[in-house]
PDB file of C-alpha atoms in Angstrom:
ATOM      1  CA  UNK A   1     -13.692  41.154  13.119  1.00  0.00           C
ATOM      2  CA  UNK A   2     -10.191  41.939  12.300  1.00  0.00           C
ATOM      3  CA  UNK A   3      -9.559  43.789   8.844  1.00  0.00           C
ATOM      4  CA  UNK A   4      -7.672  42.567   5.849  1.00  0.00           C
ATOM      5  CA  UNK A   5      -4.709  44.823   6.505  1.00  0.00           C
ATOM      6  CA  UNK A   6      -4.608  44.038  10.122  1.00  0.00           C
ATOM      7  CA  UNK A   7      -4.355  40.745   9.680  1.00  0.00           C
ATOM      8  CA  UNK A   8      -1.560  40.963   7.282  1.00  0.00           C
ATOM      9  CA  UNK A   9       0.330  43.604   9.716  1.00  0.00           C
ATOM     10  CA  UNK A  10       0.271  40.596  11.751  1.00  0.00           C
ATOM     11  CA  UNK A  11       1.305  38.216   9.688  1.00  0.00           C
ATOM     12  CA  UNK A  12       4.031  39.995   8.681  1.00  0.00           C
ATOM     13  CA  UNK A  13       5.233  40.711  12.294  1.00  0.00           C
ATOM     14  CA  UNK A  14       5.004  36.994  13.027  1.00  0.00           C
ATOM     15  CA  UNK A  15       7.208  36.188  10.185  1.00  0.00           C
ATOM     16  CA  UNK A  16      10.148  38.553  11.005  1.00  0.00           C
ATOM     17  CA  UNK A  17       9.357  37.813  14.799  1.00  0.00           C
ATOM     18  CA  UNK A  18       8.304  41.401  15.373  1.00  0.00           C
ATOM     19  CA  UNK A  19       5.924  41.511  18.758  1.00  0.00           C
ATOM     20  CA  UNK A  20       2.690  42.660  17.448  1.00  0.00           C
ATOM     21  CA  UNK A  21       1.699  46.371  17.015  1.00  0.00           C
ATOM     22  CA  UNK A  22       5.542  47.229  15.308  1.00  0.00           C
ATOM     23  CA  UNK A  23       6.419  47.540  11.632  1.00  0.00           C
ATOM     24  CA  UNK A  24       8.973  46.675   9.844  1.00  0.00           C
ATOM     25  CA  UNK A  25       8.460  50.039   7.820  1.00  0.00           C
ATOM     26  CA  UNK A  26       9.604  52.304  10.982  1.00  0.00           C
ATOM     27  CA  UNK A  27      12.745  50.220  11.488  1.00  0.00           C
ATOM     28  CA  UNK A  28      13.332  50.195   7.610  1.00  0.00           C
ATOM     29  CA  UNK A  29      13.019  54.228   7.715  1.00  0.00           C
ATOM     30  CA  UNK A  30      15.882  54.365   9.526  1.00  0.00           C
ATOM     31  CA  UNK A  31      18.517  52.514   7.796  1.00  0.00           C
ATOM     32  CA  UNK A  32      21.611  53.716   5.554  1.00  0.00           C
ATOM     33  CA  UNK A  33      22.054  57.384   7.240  1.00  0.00           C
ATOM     34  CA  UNK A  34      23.697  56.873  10.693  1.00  0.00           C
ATOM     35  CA  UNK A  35      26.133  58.527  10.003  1.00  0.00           C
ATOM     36  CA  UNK A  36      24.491  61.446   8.778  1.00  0.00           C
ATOM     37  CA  UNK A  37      22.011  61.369  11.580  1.00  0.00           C
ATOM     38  CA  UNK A  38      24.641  61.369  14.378  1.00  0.00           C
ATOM     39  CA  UNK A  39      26.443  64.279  12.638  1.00  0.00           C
ATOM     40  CA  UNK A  40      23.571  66.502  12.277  1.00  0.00           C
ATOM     41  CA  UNK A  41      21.047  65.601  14.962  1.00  0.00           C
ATOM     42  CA  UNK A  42      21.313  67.796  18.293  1.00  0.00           C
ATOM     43  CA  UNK A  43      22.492  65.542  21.276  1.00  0.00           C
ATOM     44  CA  UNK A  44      19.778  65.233  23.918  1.00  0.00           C
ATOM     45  CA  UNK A  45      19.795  68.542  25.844  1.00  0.00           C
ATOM     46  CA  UNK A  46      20.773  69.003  29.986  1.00  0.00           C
ATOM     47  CA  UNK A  47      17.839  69.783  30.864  1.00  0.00           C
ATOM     48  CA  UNK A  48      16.291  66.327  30.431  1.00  0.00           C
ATOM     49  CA  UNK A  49      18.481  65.211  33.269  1.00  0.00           C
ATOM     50  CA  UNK A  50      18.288  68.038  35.139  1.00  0.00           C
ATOM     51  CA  UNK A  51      14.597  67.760  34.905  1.00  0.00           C
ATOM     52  CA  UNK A  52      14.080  63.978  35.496  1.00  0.00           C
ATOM     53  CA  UNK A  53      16.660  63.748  38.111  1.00  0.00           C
ATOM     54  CA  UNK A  54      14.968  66.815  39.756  1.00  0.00           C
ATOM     55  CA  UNK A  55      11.646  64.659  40.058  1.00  0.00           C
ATOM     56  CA  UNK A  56      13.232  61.019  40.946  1.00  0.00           C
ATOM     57  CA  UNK A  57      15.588  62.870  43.529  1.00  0.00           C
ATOM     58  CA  UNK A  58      18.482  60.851  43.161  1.00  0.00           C
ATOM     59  CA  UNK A  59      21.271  59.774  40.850  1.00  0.00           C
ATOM     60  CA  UNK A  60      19.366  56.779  38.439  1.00  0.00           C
ATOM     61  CA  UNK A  61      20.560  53.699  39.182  1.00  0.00           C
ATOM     62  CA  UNK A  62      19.563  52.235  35.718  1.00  0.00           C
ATOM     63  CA  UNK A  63      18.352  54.555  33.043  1.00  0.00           C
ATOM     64  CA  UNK A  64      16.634  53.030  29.462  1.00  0.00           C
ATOM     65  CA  UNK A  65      16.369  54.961  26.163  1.00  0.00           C
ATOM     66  CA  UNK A  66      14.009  53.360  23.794  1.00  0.00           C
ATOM     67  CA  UNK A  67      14.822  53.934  20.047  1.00  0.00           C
ATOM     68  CA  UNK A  68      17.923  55.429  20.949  1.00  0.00           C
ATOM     69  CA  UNK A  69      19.002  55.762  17.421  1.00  0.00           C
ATOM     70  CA  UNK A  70      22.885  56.332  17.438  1.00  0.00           C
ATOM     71  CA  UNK A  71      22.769  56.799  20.920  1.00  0.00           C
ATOM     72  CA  UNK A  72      22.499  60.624  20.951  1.00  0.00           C
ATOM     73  CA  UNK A  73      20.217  60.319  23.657  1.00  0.00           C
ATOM     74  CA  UNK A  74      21.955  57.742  25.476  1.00  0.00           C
ATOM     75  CA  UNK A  75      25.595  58.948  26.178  1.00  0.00           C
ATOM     76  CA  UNK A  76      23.849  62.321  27.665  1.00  0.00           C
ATOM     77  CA  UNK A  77      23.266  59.881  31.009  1.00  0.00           C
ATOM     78  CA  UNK A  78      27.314  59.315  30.938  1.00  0.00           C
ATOM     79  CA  UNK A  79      28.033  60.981  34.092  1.00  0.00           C
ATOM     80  CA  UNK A  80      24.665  61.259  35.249  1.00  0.00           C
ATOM     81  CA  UNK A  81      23.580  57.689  35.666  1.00  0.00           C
ATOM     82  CA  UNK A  82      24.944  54.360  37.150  1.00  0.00           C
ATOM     83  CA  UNK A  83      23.706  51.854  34.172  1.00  0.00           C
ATOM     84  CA  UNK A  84      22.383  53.244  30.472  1.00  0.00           C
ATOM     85  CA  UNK A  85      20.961  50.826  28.462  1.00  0.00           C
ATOM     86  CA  UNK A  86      19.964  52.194  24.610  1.00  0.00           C
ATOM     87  CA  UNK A  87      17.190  49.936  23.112  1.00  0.00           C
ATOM     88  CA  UNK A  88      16.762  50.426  19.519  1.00  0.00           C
ATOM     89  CA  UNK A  89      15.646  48.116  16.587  1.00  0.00           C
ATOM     90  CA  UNK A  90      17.040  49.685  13.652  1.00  0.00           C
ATOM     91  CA  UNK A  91      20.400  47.650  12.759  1.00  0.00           C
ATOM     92  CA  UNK A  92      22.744  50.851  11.083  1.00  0.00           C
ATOM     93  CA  UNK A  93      21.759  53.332  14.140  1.00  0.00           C
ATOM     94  CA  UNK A  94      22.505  50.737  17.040  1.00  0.00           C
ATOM     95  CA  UNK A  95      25.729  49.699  15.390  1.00  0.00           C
ATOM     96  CA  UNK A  96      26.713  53.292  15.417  1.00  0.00           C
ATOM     97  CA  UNK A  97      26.277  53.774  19.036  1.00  0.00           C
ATOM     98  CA  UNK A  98      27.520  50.725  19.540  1.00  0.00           C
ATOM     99  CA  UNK A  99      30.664  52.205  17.365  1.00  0.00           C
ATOM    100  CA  UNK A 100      31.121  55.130  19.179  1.00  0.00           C
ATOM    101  CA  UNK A 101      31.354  53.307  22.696  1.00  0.00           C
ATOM    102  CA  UNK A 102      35.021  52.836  21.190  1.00  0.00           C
ATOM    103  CA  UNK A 103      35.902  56.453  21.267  1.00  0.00           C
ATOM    104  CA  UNK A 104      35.285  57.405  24.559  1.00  0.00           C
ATOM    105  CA  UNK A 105      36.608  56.505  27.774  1.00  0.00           C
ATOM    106  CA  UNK A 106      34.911  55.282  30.632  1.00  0.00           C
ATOM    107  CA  UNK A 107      31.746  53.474  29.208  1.00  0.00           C
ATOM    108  CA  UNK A 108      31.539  50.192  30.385  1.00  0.00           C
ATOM    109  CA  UNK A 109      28.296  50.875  31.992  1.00  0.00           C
ATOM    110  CA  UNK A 110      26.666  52.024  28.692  1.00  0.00           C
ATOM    111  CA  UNK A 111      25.316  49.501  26.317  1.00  0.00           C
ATOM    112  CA  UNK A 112      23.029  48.798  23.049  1.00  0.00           C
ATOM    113  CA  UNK A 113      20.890  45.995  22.637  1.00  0.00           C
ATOM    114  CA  UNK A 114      18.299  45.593  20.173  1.00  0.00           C
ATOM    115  CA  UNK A 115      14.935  45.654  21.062  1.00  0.00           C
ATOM    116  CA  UNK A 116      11.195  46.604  20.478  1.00  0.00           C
ATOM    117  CA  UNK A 117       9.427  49.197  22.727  1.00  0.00           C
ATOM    118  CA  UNK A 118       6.844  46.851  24.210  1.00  0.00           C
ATOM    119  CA  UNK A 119       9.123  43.640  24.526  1.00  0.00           C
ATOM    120  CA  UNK A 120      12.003  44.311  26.287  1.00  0.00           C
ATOM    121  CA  UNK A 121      14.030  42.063  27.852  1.00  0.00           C
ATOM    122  CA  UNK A 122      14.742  43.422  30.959  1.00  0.00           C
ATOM    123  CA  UNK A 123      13.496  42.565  34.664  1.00  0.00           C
ATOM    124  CA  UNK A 124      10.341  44.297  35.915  1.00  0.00           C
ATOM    125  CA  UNK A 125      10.606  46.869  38.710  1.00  0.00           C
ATOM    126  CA  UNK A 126      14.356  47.196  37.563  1.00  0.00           C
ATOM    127  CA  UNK A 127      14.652  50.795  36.244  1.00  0.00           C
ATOM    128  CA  UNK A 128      14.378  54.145  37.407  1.00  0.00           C
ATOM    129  CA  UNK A 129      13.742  55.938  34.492  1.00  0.00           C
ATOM    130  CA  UNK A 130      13.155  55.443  30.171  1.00  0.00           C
ATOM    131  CA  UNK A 131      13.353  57.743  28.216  1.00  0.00           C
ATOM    132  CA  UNK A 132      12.133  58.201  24.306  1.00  0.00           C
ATOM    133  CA  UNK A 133      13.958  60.564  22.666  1.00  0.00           C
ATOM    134  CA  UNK A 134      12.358  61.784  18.867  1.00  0.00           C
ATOM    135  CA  UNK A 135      11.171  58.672  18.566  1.00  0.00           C
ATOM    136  CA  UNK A 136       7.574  57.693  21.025  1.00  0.00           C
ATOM    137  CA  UNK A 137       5.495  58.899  17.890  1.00  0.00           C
ATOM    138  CA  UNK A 138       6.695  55.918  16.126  1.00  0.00           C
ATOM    139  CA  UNK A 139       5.884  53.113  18.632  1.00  0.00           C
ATOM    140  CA  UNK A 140       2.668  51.351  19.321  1.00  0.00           C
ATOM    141  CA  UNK A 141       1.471  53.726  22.328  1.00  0.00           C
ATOM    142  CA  UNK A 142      -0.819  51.326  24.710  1.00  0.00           C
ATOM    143  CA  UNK A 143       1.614  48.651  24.273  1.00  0.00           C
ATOM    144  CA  UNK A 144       4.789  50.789  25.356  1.00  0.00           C
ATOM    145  CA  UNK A 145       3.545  52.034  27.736  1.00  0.00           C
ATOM    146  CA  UNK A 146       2.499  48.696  29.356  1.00  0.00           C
ATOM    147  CA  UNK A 147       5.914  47.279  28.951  1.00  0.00           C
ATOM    148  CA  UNK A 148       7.070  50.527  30.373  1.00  0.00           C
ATOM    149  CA  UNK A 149       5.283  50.525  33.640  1.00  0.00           C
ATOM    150  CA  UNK A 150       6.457  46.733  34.196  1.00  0.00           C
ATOM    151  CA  UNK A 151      10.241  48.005  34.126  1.00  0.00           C
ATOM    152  CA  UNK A 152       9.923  50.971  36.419  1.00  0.00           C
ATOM    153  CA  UNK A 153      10.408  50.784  40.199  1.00  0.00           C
ATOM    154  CA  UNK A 154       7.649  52.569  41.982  1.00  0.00           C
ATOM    155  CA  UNK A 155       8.822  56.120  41.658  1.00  0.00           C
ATOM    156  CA  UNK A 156      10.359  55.765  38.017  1.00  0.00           C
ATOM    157  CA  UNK A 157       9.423  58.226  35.571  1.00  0.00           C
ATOM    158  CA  UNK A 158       8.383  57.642  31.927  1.00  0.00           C
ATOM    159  CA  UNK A 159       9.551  60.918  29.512  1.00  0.00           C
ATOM    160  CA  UNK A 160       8.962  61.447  26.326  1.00  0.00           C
ATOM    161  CA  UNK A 161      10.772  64.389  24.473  1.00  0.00           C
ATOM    162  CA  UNK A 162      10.699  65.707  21.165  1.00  0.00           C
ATOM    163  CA  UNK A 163      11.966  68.802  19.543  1.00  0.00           C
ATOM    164  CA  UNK A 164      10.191  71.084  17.129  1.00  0.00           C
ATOM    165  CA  UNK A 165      11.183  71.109  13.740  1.00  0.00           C
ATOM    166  CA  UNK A 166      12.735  73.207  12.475  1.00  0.00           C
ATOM    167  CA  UNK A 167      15.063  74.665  14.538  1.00  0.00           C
ATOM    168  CA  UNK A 168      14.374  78.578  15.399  1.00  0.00           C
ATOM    169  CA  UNK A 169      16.144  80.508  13.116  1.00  0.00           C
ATOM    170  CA  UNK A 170      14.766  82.691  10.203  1.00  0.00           C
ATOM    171  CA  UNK A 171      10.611  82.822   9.193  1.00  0.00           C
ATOM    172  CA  UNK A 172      11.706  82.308   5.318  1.00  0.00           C
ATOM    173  CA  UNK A 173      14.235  79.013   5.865  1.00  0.00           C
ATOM    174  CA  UNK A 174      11.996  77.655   8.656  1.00  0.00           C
ATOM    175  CA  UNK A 175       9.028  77.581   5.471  1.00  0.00           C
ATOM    176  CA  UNK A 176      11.378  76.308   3.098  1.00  0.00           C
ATOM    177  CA  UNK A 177      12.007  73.345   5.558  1.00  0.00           C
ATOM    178  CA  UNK A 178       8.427  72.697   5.758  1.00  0.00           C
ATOM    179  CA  UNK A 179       7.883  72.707   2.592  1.00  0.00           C
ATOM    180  CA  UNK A 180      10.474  70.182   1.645  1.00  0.00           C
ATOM    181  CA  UNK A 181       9.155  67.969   4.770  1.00  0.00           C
ATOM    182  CA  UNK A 182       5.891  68.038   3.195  1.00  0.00           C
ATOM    183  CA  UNK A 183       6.398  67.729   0.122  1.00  0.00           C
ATOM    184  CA  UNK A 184       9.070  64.517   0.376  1.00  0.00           C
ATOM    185  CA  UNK A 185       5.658  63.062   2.200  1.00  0.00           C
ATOM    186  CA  UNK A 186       3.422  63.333  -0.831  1.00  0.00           C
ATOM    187  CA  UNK A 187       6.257  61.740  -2.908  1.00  0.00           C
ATOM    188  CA  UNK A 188       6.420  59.177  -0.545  1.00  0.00           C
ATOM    189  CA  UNK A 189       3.040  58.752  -0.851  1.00  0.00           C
ATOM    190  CA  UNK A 190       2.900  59.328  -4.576  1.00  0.00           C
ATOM    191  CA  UNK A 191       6.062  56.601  -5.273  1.00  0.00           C
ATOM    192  CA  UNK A 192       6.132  53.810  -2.578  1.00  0.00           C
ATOM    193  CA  UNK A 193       3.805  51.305  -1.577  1.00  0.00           C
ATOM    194  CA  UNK A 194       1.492  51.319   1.636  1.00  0.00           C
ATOM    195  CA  UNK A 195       2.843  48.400   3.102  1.00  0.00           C
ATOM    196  CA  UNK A 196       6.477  49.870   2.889  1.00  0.00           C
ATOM    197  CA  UNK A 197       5.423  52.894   4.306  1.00  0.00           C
ATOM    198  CA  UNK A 198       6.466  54.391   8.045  1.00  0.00           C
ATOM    199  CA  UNK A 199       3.893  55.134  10.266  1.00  0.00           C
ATOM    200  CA  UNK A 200       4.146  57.647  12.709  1.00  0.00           C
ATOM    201  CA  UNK A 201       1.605  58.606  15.680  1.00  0.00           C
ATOM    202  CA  UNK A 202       0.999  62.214  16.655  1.00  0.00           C
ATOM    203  CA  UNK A 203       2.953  63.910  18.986  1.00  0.00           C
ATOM    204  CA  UNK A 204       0.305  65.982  20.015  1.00  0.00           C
ATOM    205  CA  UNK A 205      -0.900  62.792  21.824  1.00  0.00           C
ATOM    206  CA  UNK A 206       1.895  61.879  24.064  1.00  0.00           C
ATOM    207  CA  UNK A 207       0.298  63.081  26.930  1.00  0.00           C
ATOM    208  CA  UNK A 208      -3.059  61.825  26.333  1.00  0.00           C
ATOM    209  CA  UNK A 209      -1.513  58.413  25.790  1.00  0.00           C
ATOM    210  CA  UNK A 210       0.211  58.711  29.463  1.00  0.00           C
ATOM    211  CA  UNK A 211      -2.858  59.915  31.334  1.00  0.00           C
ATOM    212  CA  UNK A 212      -5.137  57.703  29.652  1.00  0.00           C
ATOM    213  CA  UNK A 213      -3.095  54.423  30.061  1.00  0.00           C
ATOM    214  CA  UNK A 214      -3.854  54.982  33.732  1.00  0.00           C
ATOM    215  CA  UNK A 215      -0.731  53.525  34.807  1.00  0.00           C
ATOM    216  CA  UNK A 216       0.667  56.376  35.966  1.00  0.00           C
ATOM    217  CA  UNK A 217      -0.068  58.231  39.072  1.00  0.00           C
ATOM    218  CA  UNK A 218       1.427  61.754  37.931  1.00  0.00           C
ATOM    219  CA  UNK A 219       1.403  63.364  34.516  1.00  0.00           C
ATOM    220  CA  UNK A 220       2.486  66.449  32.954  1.00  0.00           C
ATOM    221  CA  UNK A 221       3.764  68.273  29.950  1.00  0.00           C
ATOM    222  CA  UNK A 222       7.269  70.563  30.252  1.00  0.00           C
ATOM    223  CA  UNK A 223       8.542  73.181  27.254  1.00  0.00           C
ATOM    224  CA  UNK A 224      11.686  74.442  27.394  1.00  0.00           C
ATOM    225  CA  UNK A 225      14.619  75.659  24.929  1.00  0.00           C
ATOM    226  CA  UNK A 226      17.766  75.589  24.654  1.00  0.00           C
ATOM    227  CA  UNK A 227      20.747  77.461  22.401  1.00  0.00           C
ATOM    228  CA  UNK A 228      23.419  75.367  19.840  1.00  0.00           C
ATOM    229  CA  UNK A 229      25.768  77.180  17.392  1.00  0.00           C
ATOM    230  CA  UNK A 230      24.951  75.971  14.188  1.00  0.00           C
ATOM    231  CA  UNK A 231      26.788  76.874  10.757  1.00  0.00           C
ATOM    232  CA  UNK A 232      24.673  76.597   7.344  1.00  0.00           C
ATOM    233  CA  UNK A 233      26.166  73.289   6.570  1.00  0.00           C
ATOM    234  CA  UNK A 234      24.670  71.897  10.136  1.00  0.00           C
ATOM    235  CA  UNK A 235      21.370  73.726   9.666  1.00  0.00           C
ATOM    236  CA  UNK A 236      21.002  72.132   6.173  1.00  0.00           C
ATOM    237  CA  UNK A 237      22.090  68.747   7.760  1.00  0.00           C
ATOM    238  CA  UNK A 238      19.014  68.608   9.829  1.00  0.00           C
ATOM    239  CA  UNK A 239      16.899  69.349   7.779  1.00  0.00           C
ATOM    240  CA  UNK A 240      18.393  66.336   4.930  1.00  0.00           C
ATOM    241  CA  UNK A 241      18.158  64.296   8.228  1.00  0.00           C
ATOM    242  CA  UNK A 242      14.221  63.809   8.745  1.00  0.00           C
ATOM    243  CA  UNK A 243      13.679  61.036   7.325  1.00  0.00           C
ATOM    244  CA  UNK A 244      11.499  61.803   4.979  1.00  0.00           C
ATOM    245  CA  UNK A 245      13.720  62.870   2.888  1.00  0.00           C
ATOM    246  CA  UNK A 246      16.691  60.242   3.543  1.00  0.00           C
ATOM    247  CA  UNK A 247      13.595  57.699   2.181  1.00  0.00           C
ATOM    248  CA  UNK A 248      13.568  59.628  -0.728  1.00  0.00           C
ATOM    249  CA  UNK A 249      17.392  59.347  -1.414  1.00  0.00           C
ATOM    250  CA  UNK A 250      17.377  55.930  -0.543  1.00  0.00           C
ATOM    251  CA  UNK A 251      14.283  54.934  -3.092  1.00  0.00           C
ATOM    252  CA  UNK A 252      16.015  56.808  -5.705  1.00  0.00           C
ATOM    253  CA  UNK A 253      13.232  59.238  -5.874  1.00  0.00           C
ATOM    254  CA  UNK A 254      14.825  62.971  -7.054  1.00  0.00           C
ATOM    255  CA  UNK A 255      11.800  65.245  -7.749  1.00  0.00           C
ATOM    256  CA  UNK A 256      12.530  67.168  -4.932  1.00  0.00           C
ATOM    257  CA  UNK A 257      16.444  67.892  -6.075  1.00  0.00           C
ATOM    258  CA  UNK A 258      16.035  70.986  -7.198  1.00  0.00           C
ATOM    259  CA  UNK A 259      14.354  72.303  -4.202  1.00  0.00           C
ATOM    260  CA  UNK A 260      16.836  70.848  -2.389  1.00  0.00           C
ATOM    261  CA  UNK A 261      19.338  72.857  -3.777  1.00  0.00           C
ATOM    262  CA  UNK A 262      17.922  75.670  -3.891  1.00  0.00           C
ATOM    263  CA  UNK A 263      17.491  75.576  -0.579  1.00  0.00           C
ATOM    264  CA  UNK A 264      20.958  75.006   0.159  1.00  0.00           C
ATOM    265  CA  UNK A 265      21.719  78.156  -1.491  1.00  0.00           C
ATOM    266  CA  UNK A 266      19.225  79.550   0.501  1.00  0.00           C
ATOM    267  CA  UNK A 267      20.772  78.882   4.255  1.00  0.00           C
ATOM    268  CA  UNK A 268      24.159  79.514   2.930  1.00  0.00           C
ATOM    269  CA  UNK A 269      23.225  83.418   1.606  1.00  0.00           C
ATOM    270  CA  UNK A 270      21.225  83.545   5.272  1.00  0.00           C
ATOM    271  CA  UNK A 271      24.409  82.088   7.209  1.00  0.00           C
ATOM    272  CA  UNK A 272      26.990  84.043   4.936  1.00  0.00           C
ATOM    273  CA  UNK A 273      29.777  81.669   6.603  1.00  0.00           C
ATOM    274  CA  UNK A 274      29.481  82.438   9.909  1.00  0.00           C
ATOM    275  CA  UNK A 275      27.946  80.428  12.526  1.00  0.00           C
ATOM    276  CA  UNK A 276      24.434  81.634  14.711  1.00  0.00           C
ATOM    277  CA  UNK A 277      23.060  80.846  17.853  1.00  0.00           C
ATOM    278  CA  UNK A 278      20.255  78.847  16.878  1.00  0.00           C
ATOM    279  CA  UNK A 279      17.259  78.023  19.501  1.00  0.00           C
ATOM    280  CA  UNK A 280      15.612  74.478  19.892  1.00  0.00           C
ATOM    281  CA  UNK A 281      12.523  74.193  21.138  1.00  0.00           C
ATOM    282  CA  UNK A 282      11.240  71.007  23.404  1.00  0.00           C
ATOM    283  CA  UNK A 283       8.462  69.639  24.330  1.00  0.00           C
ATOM    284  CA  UNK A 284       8.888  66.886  27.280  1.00  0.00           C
ATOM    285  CA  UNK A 285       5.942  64.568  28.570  1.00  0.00           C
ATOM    286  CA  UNK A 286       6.287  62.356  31.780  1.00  0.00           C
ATOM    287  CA  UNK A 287       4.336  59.949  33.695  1.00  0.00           C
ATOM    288  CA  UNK A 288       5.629  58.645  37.185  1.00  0.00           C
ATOM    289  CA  UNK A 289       4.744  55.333  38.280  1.00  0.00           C
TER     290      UNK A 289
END
């Protein structure tokens, strides 16, 4: 029998014409900071393509990022792809990407649509390879990947990327930046309602979730890091970005102020006003159909 707050997940989703096994809560997590989140967040890396154009052995005739956010992992496929197509719910980020197609030249083979990542409306068999960029641990996993294996041609390659938080840099900032991660959770927790929470999967998963869908023939797990200059107003940028804290500003909620700024104080006495190579870690998961 299904449970009292399934049903009304349901409900819910039927009234705002969400396809089942998506809440509105992710989408809503996302709104009000594009603008911060494009400015802070580290573009997708070259190494995805290299790495996913390594294992499809041509150039992608149609590539889809799902929750593409502002489209930082989107516009990487520029010169790299034939056809990019960013899917993403969330009304602020997609209108930013959307935005930024005006300040560049030669895009009229990238586009945003919105979309949810098991109903996409796209033809089956008609990409080569999606990609989901930061953002697989908030989908509906069985469901995805479903919708995913009815897009890909035979050969197309699911990936999944993420990057470890925080960014490499110093033992004592990296706990700080835990700590305020964590601790903008329990406030969450502590000051908003359940059914205006996000919910997120664990990342730890994302290759379970491949293997075990058994749509996929191949499946494997790929680490690898790469090196950004970052200044201590970008370092402290990502870490106001998670959006955690973001749901914090946006609720009103400023318990965690003060350890906000002394943080602040904290990177800047670390950075001293000069910029540092800073290391980003990643952690890519693929299945190919």
């Amino acid at each position: 029998m299904m449970k009292k707050h399934e049903q009304d997940l349901n409900a819910n989703a039927e009234r705002r014409n969400i396809p089942e096994g998506n809440r509105q809560s992710n989408v809503d997590r996302f709104s009000g900071y594009q603008d911060t989140y494009d400015r802070y967040r580290p573009e997708a890396p070259e190494q995805v393509i290299d790495i996913l154009t390594g294992y499809l052995q041509r150039k992608p005739a149609l590539v889809v990022d799902i929750g593409c956010g502002t489209g930082l992992s989107s516009y990487v496929w520029k010169n790299a792809a034939d056809r990019i197509i960013g899917i993403e719910p969330n009304d602020d980020m997609r209108q930013k990407a959307i935005d930024k197609l005006q300040e560049q030249e030669r895009t009229d083979h990238i586009s945003f649509i919105a979309g949810y990542s098991n109903q996409i409306p796209l033809d089956s068999e008609s990409v080569d390879i999606i990609t989901c960029s930061q953002s697989f641990h908030w989908m509906e996993p069985a469901s995805t990947l479903k919708e995913a294996a009815r897009l890909l041609c035979t050969g197309g390659i699911f990936a999944v990327y993420d990057c470890d938080w925080p960014p490499s840099l110093h033992w004592p900032i990296e706990k700080t930046c835990h700590e305020l991660i964590e601790s903008a959770e329990m406030l969450i927790n502590k000051h908003i309602e359940d059914d205006r929470k996000a919910r997120k999967g664990n990342k730890n998963e994302h290759l379970k979730h491949i293997r075990e869908s058994g749509l996929f023939r191949f499946a494997k797990e790929i680490v690898f890091h790469h090196m950004e200059p970052c200044n201590a107003e970008r370092y402290v940028g990502l870490t106001l970005s998670q959006g955690g804290i973001q749901t914090l500003f946006r609720h009103g909620i400023h318990e965690l102020d003060s350890a906000i700024d002394a943080f602040i104080q904290q990177v800047e006495a670390y950075f001293q006003g000069q910029p540092r190579e800073v290391m980003f870690s990643y952690r890519l998961r693929l299945g190919i159909k």
